[in-house]
Coordinates of N, CA and C in Angstrom, one line a residue:
M13 N 120.3 -8.3 22.3 CA 119.1 -8.9 21.6 C 119.5 -9.4 20.2
Y14 N 120.7 -9.2 19.8 CA 121.1 -9.6 18.5 C 122.2 -10.6 18.5
T15 N 122.3 -11.5 17.6 CA 123.4 -12.5 17.5 C 124.6 -11.8 16.9
T16 N 125.7 -12.6 16.8 CA 126.9 -12.0 16.3 C 126.8 -11.7 14.8
K17 N 125.7 -12.3 14.1 CA 125.5 -12.0 12.7 C 124.5 -10.8 12.5
G18 N 124.2 -10.2 13.6 CA 123.3 -9.0 13.5 C 121.8 -9.3 13.4
Q19 N 121.4 -10.6 13.7 CA 120.1 -11.0 13.6 C 119.5 -11.0 15.1
L20 N 118.1 -10.8 15.1 CA 117.5 -10.9 16.4 C 117.7 -12.3 17.0
N21 N 118.0 -12.3 18.3 CA 118.1 -13.5 19.1 C 116.8 -13.9 19.5
R22 N 116.1 -14.8 18.9 CA 114.7 -15.2 19.1 C 114.5 -15.7 20.6
E23 N 115.4 -16.5 21.1 CA 115.3 -17.0 22.4 C 115.3 -15.9 23.5
D24 N 116.3 -15.0 23.4 CA 116.3 -13.9 24.3 C 115.1 -13.0 24.2
M25 N 114.7 -12.8 23.0 CA 113.5 -11.9 22.8 C 112.3 -12.5 23.4
L26 N 112.1 -13.8 23.2 CA 110.9 -14.5 23.7 C 110.9 -14.3 25.3
R27 N 112.1 -14.5 25.9 CA 112.1 -14.4 27.3 C 111.8 -13.0 27.8
Q28 N 112.3 -12.0 27.1 CA 112.2 -10.7 27.5 C 110.7 -10.2 27.4
Y29 N 110.0 -10.7 26.3 CA 108.7 -10.2 26.1 C 107.5 -11.1 26.5
V30 N 107.8 -12.2 27.2 CA 106.8 -13.0 27.8 C 105.9 -12.1 28.8
P31 N 106.6 -11.3 29.6 CA 105.8 -10.5 30.5 C 104.8 -9.5 29.8
L32 N 105.2 -9.1 28.6 CA 104.3 -8.2 27.8 C 103.1 -9.0 27.4
V33 N 103.3 -10.2 26.9 CA 102.2 -11.1 26.5 C 101.2 -11.3 27.7
R34 N 101.8 -11.6 28.8 CA 101.0 -11.9 30.0 C 100.2 -10.6 30.4
R35 N 100.9 -9.5 30.4 CA 100.2 -8.2 30.7 C 99.0 -7.9 29.8
L36 N 99.2 -8.1 28.5 CA 98.1 -7.9 27.6 C 97.0 -8.9 27.7
A37 N 97.3 -10.1 28.1 CA 96.3 -11.1 28.3 C 95.4 -10.8 29.5
H38 N 96.1 -10.4 30.6 CA 95.3 -10.1 31.8 C 94.5 -8.8 31.6
Y39 N 95.1 -7.9 30.8 CA 94.3 -6.6 30.5 C 93.0 -7.0 29.8
M40 N 93.2 -7.9 28.8 CA 92.0 -8.2 28.0 C 91.0 -9.1 28.7
I41 N 91.5 -10.1 29.6 CA 90.7 -11.0 30.2 C 89.7 -10.3 31.2
A42 N 90.1 -9.2 31.7 CA 89.2 -8.4 32.6 C 87.9 -8.0 32.0
K43 N 87.9 -8.0 30.7 CA 86.7 -7.5 30.0 C 85.9 -8.7 29.4
L44 N 86.3 -9.9 29.7 CA 85.7 -11.1 29.0 C 85.1 -12.0 30.0
P45 N 84.2 -12.9 29.6 CA 83.5 -13.8 30.5 C 84.4 -14.8 31.1
P46 N 84.0 -15.4 32.2 CA 84.8 -16.4 32.9 C 85.1 -17.6 32.1
S47 N 84.4 -17.9 31.0 CA 84.6 -19.0 30.2 C 85.9 -18.9 29.3
V48 N 86.4 -17.7 29.2 CA 87.7 -17.5 28.5 C 88.8 -17.6 29.5
E49 N 89.7 -18.5 29.2 CA 90.9 -18.8 30.0 C 92.1 -17.9 29.7
V50 N 92.7 -17.3 30.7 CA 93.8 -16.4 30.4 C 95.0 -17.2 29.8
D51 N 95.1 -18.4 30.2 CA 96.2 -19.2 29.6 C 96.1 -19.4 28.1
D52 N 94.8 -19.5 27.6 CA 94.6 -19.6 26.2 C 95.0 -18.3 25.5
L53 N 94.7 -17.2 26.1 CA 95.1 -15.9 25.5 C 96.6 -15.8 25.5
I54 N 97.2 -16.2 26.5 CA 98.7 -16.1 26.6 C 99.3 -17.0 25.5
Q55 N 98.8 -18.2 25.3 CA 99.3 -19.1 24.3 C 99.1 -18.5 22.9
V56 N 98.0 -17.9 22.6 CA 97.8 -17.2 21.3 C 98.7 -16.0 21.2
G57 N 98.8 -15.3 22.3 CA 99.7 -14.1 22.3 C 101.1 -14.4 22.0
M58 N 101.6 -15.6 22.5 CA 103.0 -16.0 22.2 C 103.2 -16.3 20.7
I59 N 102.1 -16.8 20.1 CA 102.2 -17.0 18.6 C 102.3 -15.6 17.9
G60 N 101.5 -14.6 18.5 CA 101.6 -13.3 17.9 C 102.9 -12.7 18.1
L61 N 103.6 -13.0 19.3 CA 104.9 -12.5 19.5 C 105.9 -13.0 18.5
A62 N 105.8 -14.4 18.3 CA 106.7 -15.0 17.4 C 106.5 -14.4 16.0
D63 N 105.3 -14.1 15.6 CA 105.0 -13.5 14.3 C 105.6 -12.2 14.2
A64 N 105.5 -11.4 15.3 CA 106.1 -10.1 15.3 C 107.6 -10.1 15.1
M65 N 108.2 -11.1 15.8 CA 109.7 -11.2 15.6 C 110.1 -11.5 14.2
S66 N 109.3 -12.3 13.5 CA 109.6 -12.7 12.1 C 109.4 -11.6 11.1
R67 N 108.5 -10.7 11.5 CA 108.1 -9.6 10.6 C 108.7 -8.3 10.9
F68 N 109.3 -8.1 12.1 CA 109.8 -6.8 12.5 C 111.0 -6.4 11.6
E69 N 110.9 -5.1 11.2 CA 112.0 -4.5 10.5 C 112.4 -3.2 11.2
S70 N 113.5 -3.1 11.7 CA 114.0 -2.0 12.5 C 114.1 -0.7 11.6
S71 N 114.3 -1.0 10.3 CA 114.5 0.2 9.4 C 113.2 1.0 9.2
K72 N 112.1 0.4 9.7 CA 110.8 1.2 9.5 C 110.7 2.3 10.6
G73 N 111.6 2.3 11.6 CA 111.6 3.3 12.6 C 110.6 3.1 13.7
V74 N 110.0 1.9 13.8 CA 109.1 1.6 14.9 C 109.8 0.8 15.9
Q75 N 109.5 1.1 17.2 CA 110.1 0.3 18.3 C 109.5 -1.1 18.3
F76 N 110.3 -2.1 18.6 CA 109.8 -3.5 18.6 C 108.6 -3.7 19.5
E77 N 108.7 -3.1 20.7 CA 107.6 -3.4 21.7 C 106.3 -2.8 21.1
T78 N 106.3 -1.7 20.5 CA 105.1 -1.1 19.9 C 104.6 -2.1 18.8
F79 N 105.4 -2.5 18.0 CA 105.1 -3.4 16.9 C 104.5 -4.7 17.4
A80 N 105.2 -5.3 18.4 CA 104.9 -6.6 19.0 C 103.5 -6.5 19.7
T81 N 103.3 -5.4 20.4 CA 102.0 -5.2 21.1 C 100.8 -5.3 20.1
Q82 N 101.0 -4.7 19.0 CA 99.9 -4.7 18.0 C 99.7 -6.1 17.4
R83 N 100.8 -6.8 17.2 CA 100.6 -8.2 16.7 C 100.1 -9.1 17.7
I84 N 100.5 -9.0 19.0 CA 100.0 -9.9 20.1 C 98.5 -9.6 20.3
R85 N 98.1 -8.3 20.4 CA 96.7 -8.0 20.6 C 95.9 -8.5 19.5
G86 N 96.4 -8.3 18.3 CA 95.7 -8.7 17.1 C 95.4 -10.2 17.1
A87 N 96.4 -11.0 17.5 CA 96.3 -12.4 17.5 C 95.2 -12.9 18.5
M88 N 95.2 -12.2 19.7 CA 94.2 -12.5 20.7 C 92.8 -12.2 20.2
L89 N 92.7 -11.0 19.6 CA 91.3 -10.6 19.1 C 90.8 -11.5 18.0
D90 N 91.7 -11.9 17.2 CA 91.3 -12.9 16.1 C 90.8 -14.2 16.7
E91 N 91.5 -14.7 17.7 CA 91.1 -15.9 18.4 C 89.8 -15.8 19.0
L92 N 89.5 -14.6 19.7 CA 88.2 -14.4 20.4 C 87.1 -14.3 19.4
R93 N 87.4 -13.7 18.2 CA 86.3 -13.6 17.2 C 86.0 -15.0 16.7
E94 N 87.0 -15.8 16.4 CA 86.8 -17.1 15.8 C 86.0 -18.0 16.8
T95 N 86.3 -17.9 18.1 CA 85.6 -18.7 19.0 C 84.2 -18.1 19.4
D96 N 83.9 -16.9 18.9 CA 82.6 -16.3 19.2 C 82.3 -16.3 20.7
W97 N 83.1 -15.7 21.5 CA 83.0 -15.8 23.0 C 81.7 -15.3 23.5
M98 N 81.0 -14.5 22.9 CA 79.6 -14.2 23.3 C 78.7 -14.0 22.1
S99 N 77.9 -15.0 21.8 CA 77.0 -15.0 20.6 C 76.1 -13.9 20.6
R100 N 75.6 -13.6 19.3 CA 74.6 -12.5 19.2 C 73.3 -12.9 20.0
G101 N 73.0 -14.2 20.0 CA 71.8 -14.6 20.8 C 72.0 -14.2 22.3
S102 N 73.2 -14.4 22.8 CA 73.4 -14.1 24.2 C 73.3 -12.6 24.4
R103 N 73.9 -11.8 23.5 CA 73.8 -10.4 23.6 C 72.4 -9.9 23.6
K104 N 71.6 -10.5 22.7 CA 70.2 -10.1 22.6 C 69.4 -10.4 23.8
S105 N 69.7 -11.6 24.4 CA 69.0 -12.0 25.7 C 69.4 -11.1 26.8
Q106 N 70.7 -10.6 26.8 CA 71.1 -9.7 27.9 C 70.3 -8.4 27.7
K107 N 70.2 -7.9 26.5 CA 69.5 -6.7 26.3 C 68.0 -6.8 26.6
D108 N 67.4 -8.0 26.3 CA 66.0 -8.2 26.6 C 65.8 -8.1 28.1
I109 N 66.7 -8.7 28.9 CA 66.6 -8.6 30.4 C 66.7 -7.2 30.8
E110 N 67.7 -6.4 30.3 CA 67.9 -5.0 30.7 C 66.6 -4.2 30.4
H111 N 66.0 -4.4 29.2 CA 64.9 -3.6 28.9 C 63.7 -4.0 29.8
A112 N 63.6 -5.3 30.1 CA 62.5 -5.7 31.0 C 62.7 -5.0 32.4
V113 N 63.9 -5.0 32.9 CA 64.2 -4.4 34.2 C 63.9 -2.9 34.1
T114 N 64.3 -2.2 33.1 CA 64.0 -0.8 32.9 C 62.5 -0.5 32.9
R115 N 61.7 -1.3 32.2 CA 60.3 -1.1 32.1 C 59.6 -1.3 33.5
L116 N 60.1 -2.3 34.2 CA 59.5 -2.7 35.5 C 59.9 -1.6 36.5
E117 N 61.1 -1.1 36.5 CA 61.5 -0.1 37.5 C 60.7 1.2 37.3
H118 N 60.4 1.6 36.0 CA 59.6 2.7 35.8 C 58.1 2.5 36.2
R119 N 57.7 1.3 36.0 CA 56.3 1.0 36.4 C 56.1 0.8 37.9
L120 N 57.0 0.1 38.5 CA 56.9 -0.2 39.9 C 57.5 0.8 40.9
G121 N 58.5 1.6 40.4 CA 59.1 2.6 41.2 C 60.1 1.9 42.2
R122 N 60.6 0.7 41.9 CA 61.5 0.0 42.7 C 62.2 -1.1 41.8
S123 N 63.2 -1.7 42.4 CA 63.9 -2.8 41.7 C 63.0 -4.0 41.6
P124 N 62.7 -4.6 40.5 CA 61.9 -5.8 40.4 C 62.5 -7.0 40.9
I125 N 61.7 -7.9 41.4 CA 62.3 -9.2 41.9 C 62.3 -10.2 40.7
E126 N 63.0 -11.3 40.9 CA 63.2 -12.2 39.7 C 61.9 -12.7 39.1
S127 N 60.9 -13.0 39.9 CA 59.6 -13.5 39.3 C 58.9 -12.5 38.5
E128 N 59.1 -11.2 38.9 CA 58.5 -10.1 38.1 C 59.2 -9.9 36.8
I129 N 60.5 -10.1 36.8 CA 61.3 -9.9 35.5 C 60.9 -11.1 34.6
A130 N 60.8 -12.3 35.2 CA 60.5 -13.5 34.4 C 59.1 -13.3 33.7
S131 N 58.2 -12.8 34.5 CA 56.8 -12.5 34.0 C 56.8 -11.5 32.9
E132 N 57.6 -10.4 33.1 CA 57.7 -9.4 32.0 C 58.2 -9.9 30.7
L133 N 59.1 -10.9 30.9 CA 59.7 -11.6 29.7 C 58.8 -12.7 29.1
K134 N 57.7 -12.9 29.8 CA 56.8 -14.0 29.5 C 57.4 -15.3 29.6
M135 N 58.2 -15.5 30.7 CA 58.9 -16.8 30.9 C 58.6 -17.3 32.3
T136 N 58.7 -18.6 32.5 CA 58.6 -19.1 33.8 C 59.9 -18.7 34.6
L137 N 59.8 -18.8 35.9 CA 61.0 -18.4 36.7 C 62.2 -19.3 36.4
P138 N 62.0 -20.7 36.4 CA 63.1 -21.6 36.1 C 63.7 -21.2 34.7
D139 N 62.9 -20.9 33.7 CA 63.4 -20.6 32.4 C 64.2 -19.3 32.4
Y140 N 63.7 -18.3 33.2 CA 64.4 -17.1 33.3 C 65.8 -17.3 34.0
Q141 N 65.8 -18.1 35.0 CA 67.1 -18.3 35.8 C 68.0 -19.1 34.9
S142 N 67.5 -20.0 34.0 CA 68.3 -20.7 33.1 C 68.9 -19.7 32.1
L143 N 68.1 -18.8 31.6 CA 68.6 -17.7 30.7 C 69.8 -16.9 31.3
L144 N 69.6 -16.6 32.6 CA 70.7 -15.8 33.3 C 72.0 -16.6 33.3
G145 N 71.9 -17.9 33.5 CA 73.1 -18.8 33.4 C 73.7 -18.8 32.1
K146 N 72.9 -18.7 31.0 CA 73.5 -18.7 29.6 C 74.2 -17.4 29.3
V147 N 73.8 -16.3 29.9 CA 74.4 -15.0 29.6 C 75.4 -14.6 30.7
R148 N 75.9 -15.7 31.4 CA 76.8 -15.5 32.5 C 78.1 -14.7 32.2
G149 N 78.5 -14.7 30.9 CA 79.7 -14.0 30.6 C 79.6 -12.5 30.6
T150 N 78.4 -12.0 30.5 CA 78.3 -10.5 30.3 C 78.9 -9.8 31.5
Q151 N 79.7 -8.8 31.1 CA 80.4 -8.0 32.2 C 79.9 -6.6 32.2
L152 N 80.1 -5.9 33.3 CA 79.6 -4.5 33.4 C 80.3 -3.7 32.4
V153 N 81.6 -4.0 32.0 CA 82.3 -3.1 31.1 C 81.9 -3.4 29.6
Y154 N 80.9 -4.2 29.4 CA 80.4 -4.4 28.1 C 79.4 -3.3 27.9
I155 N 79.9 -2.1 27.5 CA 79.1 -0.9 27.5 C 78.9 -0.3 26.2
E156 N 78.5 -1.1 25.2 CA 78.3 -0.7 23.8 C 77.2 0.4 23.8
D157 N 76.2 0.3 24.7 CA 75.1 1.2 24.6 C 75.5 2.6 25.0
M158 N 76.6 2.8 25.7 CA 77.1 4.1 26.1 C 78.0 4.7 25.0
T159 N 78.4 3.9 24.0 CA 79.4 4.4 23.0 C 78.8 4.4 21.6
G160 N 77.6 3.9 21.5 CA 77.0 3.8 20.1 C 77.6 2.7 19.3
G161 N 77.2 2.6 18.1 CA 77.7 1.6 17.2 C 76.8 0.3 17.3
S162 N 76.9 -0.6 16.4 CA 76.1 -1.8 16.4 C 77.0 -3.0 16.5
D163 N 76.4 -4.1 16.9 CA 77.2 -5.4 17.0 C 77.8 -5.8 15.7
D164 N 77.0 -5.5 14.6 CA 77.5 -6.0 13.3 C 78.7 -5.2 12.8
E165 N 78.6 -3.8 12.9 CA 79.5 -3.0 12.2 C 80.7 -2.5 13.1
N166 N 80.5 -2.5 14.4 CA 81.6 -2.0 15.3 C 81.7 -2.9 16.5
H167 N 82.5 -4.0 16.3 CA 82.6 -5.0 17.3 C 83.1 -4.5 18.6
F168 N 82.5 -5.0 19.7 CA 82.9 -4.7 21.1 C 84.3 -4.9 21.3
L169 N 84.9 -6.0 20.8 CA 86.3 -6.3 21.0 C 87.2 -5.2 20.5
D170 N 86.8 -4.7 19.3 CA 87.6 -3.6 18.7 C 87.5 -2.3 19.5
R171 N 86.3 -2.0 20.0 CA 86.1 -0.8 20.7 C 86.7 -0.8 22.1
H172 N 86.7 -1.9 22.8 CA 87.1 -1.9 24.2 C 88.4 -2.8 24.5
A173 N 88.3 -4.1 24.2 CA 89.4 -5.0 24.5 C 90.6 -4.6 23.7
G174 N 90.4 -4.1 22.5 CA 91.6 -3.9 21.6 C 92.0 -2.4 21.7
D175 N 91.4 -1.6 22.4 CA 91.8 -0.2 22.4 C 92.1 0.3 23.8
P176 N 93.4 0.6 24.1 CA 93.7 1.1 25.5 C 93.0 2.3 25.9
E177 N 92.6 3.2 24.9 CA 91.9 4.4 25.3 C 90.5 4.1 25.8
A178 N 90.0 2.9 25.4 CA 88.6 2.5 25.8 C 88.7 1.6 27.1
D179 N 89.8 1.6 27.8 CA 90.0 0.9 29.0 C 88.8 1.3 30.0
P180 N 88.1 0.3 30.6 CA 87.1 0.7 31.5 C 87.5 1.6 32.6
E181 N 88.8 1.5 33.1 CA 89.3 2.4 34.1 C 89.3 3.8 33.6
H182 N 89.7 3.9 32.3 CA 89.8 5.2 31.7 C 88.4 5.8 31.6
M183 N 87.4 5.1 31.2 CA 86.1 5.6 31.0 C 85.4 5.9 32.4
L184 N 85.7 5.0 33.4 CA 85.1 5.3 34.7 C 85.8 6.3 35.5
G185 N 86.9 6.8 34.9 CA 87.6 7.9 35.5 C 86.8 9.2 35.5
D186 N 85.8 9.3 34.6 CA 84.9 10.4 34.6 C 84.1 10.4 35.9
H187 N 84.2 11.6 36.6 CA 83.6 11.7 37.9 C 82.1 11.4 37.8
R188 N 81.4 11.9 36.9 CA 79.9 11.8 36.8 C 79.5 10.3 36.6
M189 N 80.2 9.6 35.8 CA 79.9 8.2 35.6 C 80.2 7.4 36.8
R190 N 81.4 7.7 37.4 CA 81.7 6.9 38.6 C 80.7 7.1 39.7
Q191 N 80.3 8.3 39.9 CA 79.3 8.6 41.0 C 78.0 7.9 40.6
A192 N 77.6 7.9 39.4 CA 76.3 7.2 38.9 C 76.4 5.7 39.2
L193 N 77.6 5.1 38.9 CA 77.8 3.7 39.1 C 77.7 3.4 40.6
I194 N 78.3 4.2 41.5 CA 78.2 4.0 42.9 C 76.7 4.0 43.4
V195 N 76.0 5.0 42.9 CA 74.6 5.1 43.3 C 73.8 3.8 42.8
A196 N 74.1 3.4 41.5 CA 73.4 2.3 41.0 C 73.7 1.0 41.8
I197 N 74.9 0.8 42.2 CA 75.3 -0.4 43.0 C 74.6 -0.4 44.3
K198 N 74.5 0.8 44.9 CA 73.8 0.9 46.2 C 72.3 0.6 46.1
G199 N 71.8 0.8 44.8 CA 70.4 0.5 44.6 C 70.0 -0.9 44.3
L200 N 71.0 -1.8 44.3 CA 70.8 -3.2 44.0 C 70.2 -3.9 45.3
P201 N 69.5 -5.0 45.1 CA 69.0 -5.7 46.3 C 70.2 -6.2 47.1
E202 N 70.0 -6.3 48.4 CA 71.2 -6.5 49.3 C 72.0 -7.7 48.9
R203 N 71.4 -8.8 48.6 CA 72.3 -10.0 48.3 C 73.1 -9.7 47.0
E204 N 72.5 -9.0 46.0 CA 73.3 -8.7 44.8 C 74.4 -7.7 45.1
Q205 N 74.2 -6.8 46.0 CA 75.3 -5.9 46.5 C 76.4 -6.7 47.0
F206 N 76.1 -7.7 47.9 CA 77.1 -8.5 48.5 C 77.9 -9.2 47.4
I207 N 77.2 -9.8 46.4 CA 77.9 -10.5 45.4 C 78.9 -9.6 44.6
M208 N 78.4 -8.4 44.2 CA 79.2 -7.5 43.4 C 80.4 -7.1 44.2
S209 N 80.2 -6.9 45.5 CA 81.4 -6.5 46.4 C 82.4 -7.6 46.5
M210 N 81.9 -8.8 46.7 CA 82.9 -9.9 46.9 C 83.6 -10.2 45.6
Y211 N 82.9 -10.1 44.4 CA 83.4 -10.5 43.1 C 84.4 -9.4 42.6
Y212 N 84.0 -8.1 42.8 CA 84.9 -7.1 42.2 C 85.8 -6.4 43.2
E213 N 85.4 -6.3 44.4 CA 86.3 -5.6 45.4 C 87.2 -6.6 46.1
Q214 N 86.7 -7.8 46.4 CA 87.4 -8.7 47.2 C 88.1 -9.8 46.3
D215 N 87.8 -9.7 45.0 CA 88.4 -10.7 44.1 C 88.1 -12.1 44.4
M216 N 86.9 -12.4 44.9 CA 86.5 -13.8 45.2 C 85.9 -14.4 44.0
N217 N 86.1 -15.7 43.7 CA 85.5 -16.3 42.6 C 84.1 -16.8 42.9
L218 N 83.4 -17.3 41.9 CA 82.0 -17.7 42.1 C 81.8 -18.8 43.2
K219 N 82.8 -19.7 43.2 CA 82.7 -20.8 44.1 C 82.9 -20.3 45.5
E220 N 83.8 -19.4 45.7 CA 84.0 -18.9 47.1 C 82.8 -18.1 47.6
I221 N 82.2 -17.3 46.6 CA 81.0 -16.5 47.0 C 79.8 -17.4 47.3
A222 N 79.7 -18.5 46.6 CA 78.6 -19.5 46.8 C 78.8 -20.1 48.2
A223 N 80.0 -20.4 48.6 CA 80.2 -20.9 50.0 C 79.8 -19.9 51.1
V224 N 80.1 -18.7 50.9 CA 79.8 -17.7 51.8 C 78.3 -17.5 52.0
L225 N 77.6 -17.5 50.8 CA 76.1 -17.3 50.8 C 75.3 -18.6 51.0
S226 N 76.0 -19.7 51.1 CA 75.4 -21.1 51.2 C 74.4 -21.3 50.1
V227 N 74.8 -21.0 48.9 CA 74.0 -21.4 47.7 C 74.9 -22.1 46.7
T228 N 74.3 -22.5 45.6 CA 75.2 -23.2 44.6 C 75.9 -22.1 43.7
E229 N 77.0 -22.6 43.1 CA 77.8 -21.7 42.2 C 76.9 -21.2 41.1
S230 N 76.0 -22.0 40.6 CA 75.2 -21.6 39.4 C 74.2 -20.5 39.9
R231 N 73.8 -20.6 41.1 CA 72.9 -19.5 41.6 C 73.6 -18.2 41.7
V232 N 74.9 -18.2 42.2 CA 75.6 -17.0 42.2 C 75.8 -16.4 40.8
C233 N 76.1 -17.3 39.9 CA 76.2 -16.9 38.5 C 75.0 -16.2 38.0
Q234 N 73.8 -16.8 38.3 CA 72.5 -16.2 37.9 C 72.4 -14.8 38.5
L235 N 72.6 -14.7 39.8 CA 72.5 -13.4 40.5 C 73.5 -12.3 40.0
H236 N 74.7 -12.8 39.7 CA 75.7 -11.9 39.1 C 75.2 -11.3 37.8
S237 N 74.7 -12.2 36.9 CA 74.2 -11.8 35.6 C 73.0 -10.8 35.8
Q238 N 72.2 -11.1 36.7 CA 71.0 -10.2 37.0 C 71.5 -8.9 37.5
S239 N 72.5 -8.8 38.3 CA 73.0 -7.6 38.9 C 73.6 -6.7 37.7
I240 N 74.3 -7.4 36.8 CA 74.9 -6.7 35.7 C 73.8 -6.1 34.8
A241 N 72.7 -6.8 34.6 CA 71.6 -6.3 33.8 C 71.0 -5.1 34.5
R242 N 70.8 -5.2 35.8 CA 70.3 -4.0 36.5 C 71.2 -2.8 36.4
L243 N 72.5 -3.0 36.5 CA 73.4 -1.9 36.5 C 73.5 -1.3 35.1
R244 N 73.5 -2.1 34.1 CA 73.6 -1.6 32.7 C 72.3 -0.9 32.4
A245 N 71.2 -1.3 32.9 CA 69.9 -0.6 32.6 C 70.0 0.8 33.2
K246 N 70.5 0.9 34.4 CA 70.6 2.2 35.1 C 71.7 3.1 34.5
M247 N 72.8 2.5 34.0 CA 73.9 3.3 33.5 C 73.7 3.7 32.1
R248 N 72.7 3.2 31.4 CA 72.6 3.5 29.9 C 72.5 4.9 29.6
T249 N 72.0 5.7 30.6 CA 71.8 7.1 30.3 C 73.0 8.0 30.7
H250 N 74.1 7.4 31.2 CA 75.2 8.1 31.6 C 76.4 8.0 30.6

């Protein structure tokens, strides 16, 4: 990895650590909305890798991969913050939907249908469905309510996308939470169960799911967002 002059061979280092950049990008993209492209994260990550190579000092006693991982992840997080991948308005809308679902479930003793959720939010059905499309990026692993903190002071990206210990797989490893999630998914309306299964278990994209269900892609997006709101409402106490 070093030239005859004892300097880091940048070309060889770039080739060796490209897989690291890709791995970190795919790790992070799993927690982000479909609007975020993995190739964009990889491109920013490569800039972080180049920065790590220029700043690395072996005399500090830190392994290069450890140092590079921090710089690459930091570059990706900075890019996501600058592009504001999910606005505060969208987060508020998502929470409003969740709260409406919770209130209706307590009141009705069952999962509410779309028109009931729209009515609870004092919206027309078309306006509610449009809102679901706007918060389409929200993922199940956006679990700030389970960990505390506020949007302003403790950014979701720092708590989850940037922290391996907050990996959703690590958190869902807890038996109690995993079982609660299974029960919550089984409590979804049948069509939404199908969508969750195809999206998360069969790795189908929205377009493929739409073809199977004979609906538009935007409709699948709406139902997916609604499913996530239902699940987050149920999981908030776990």
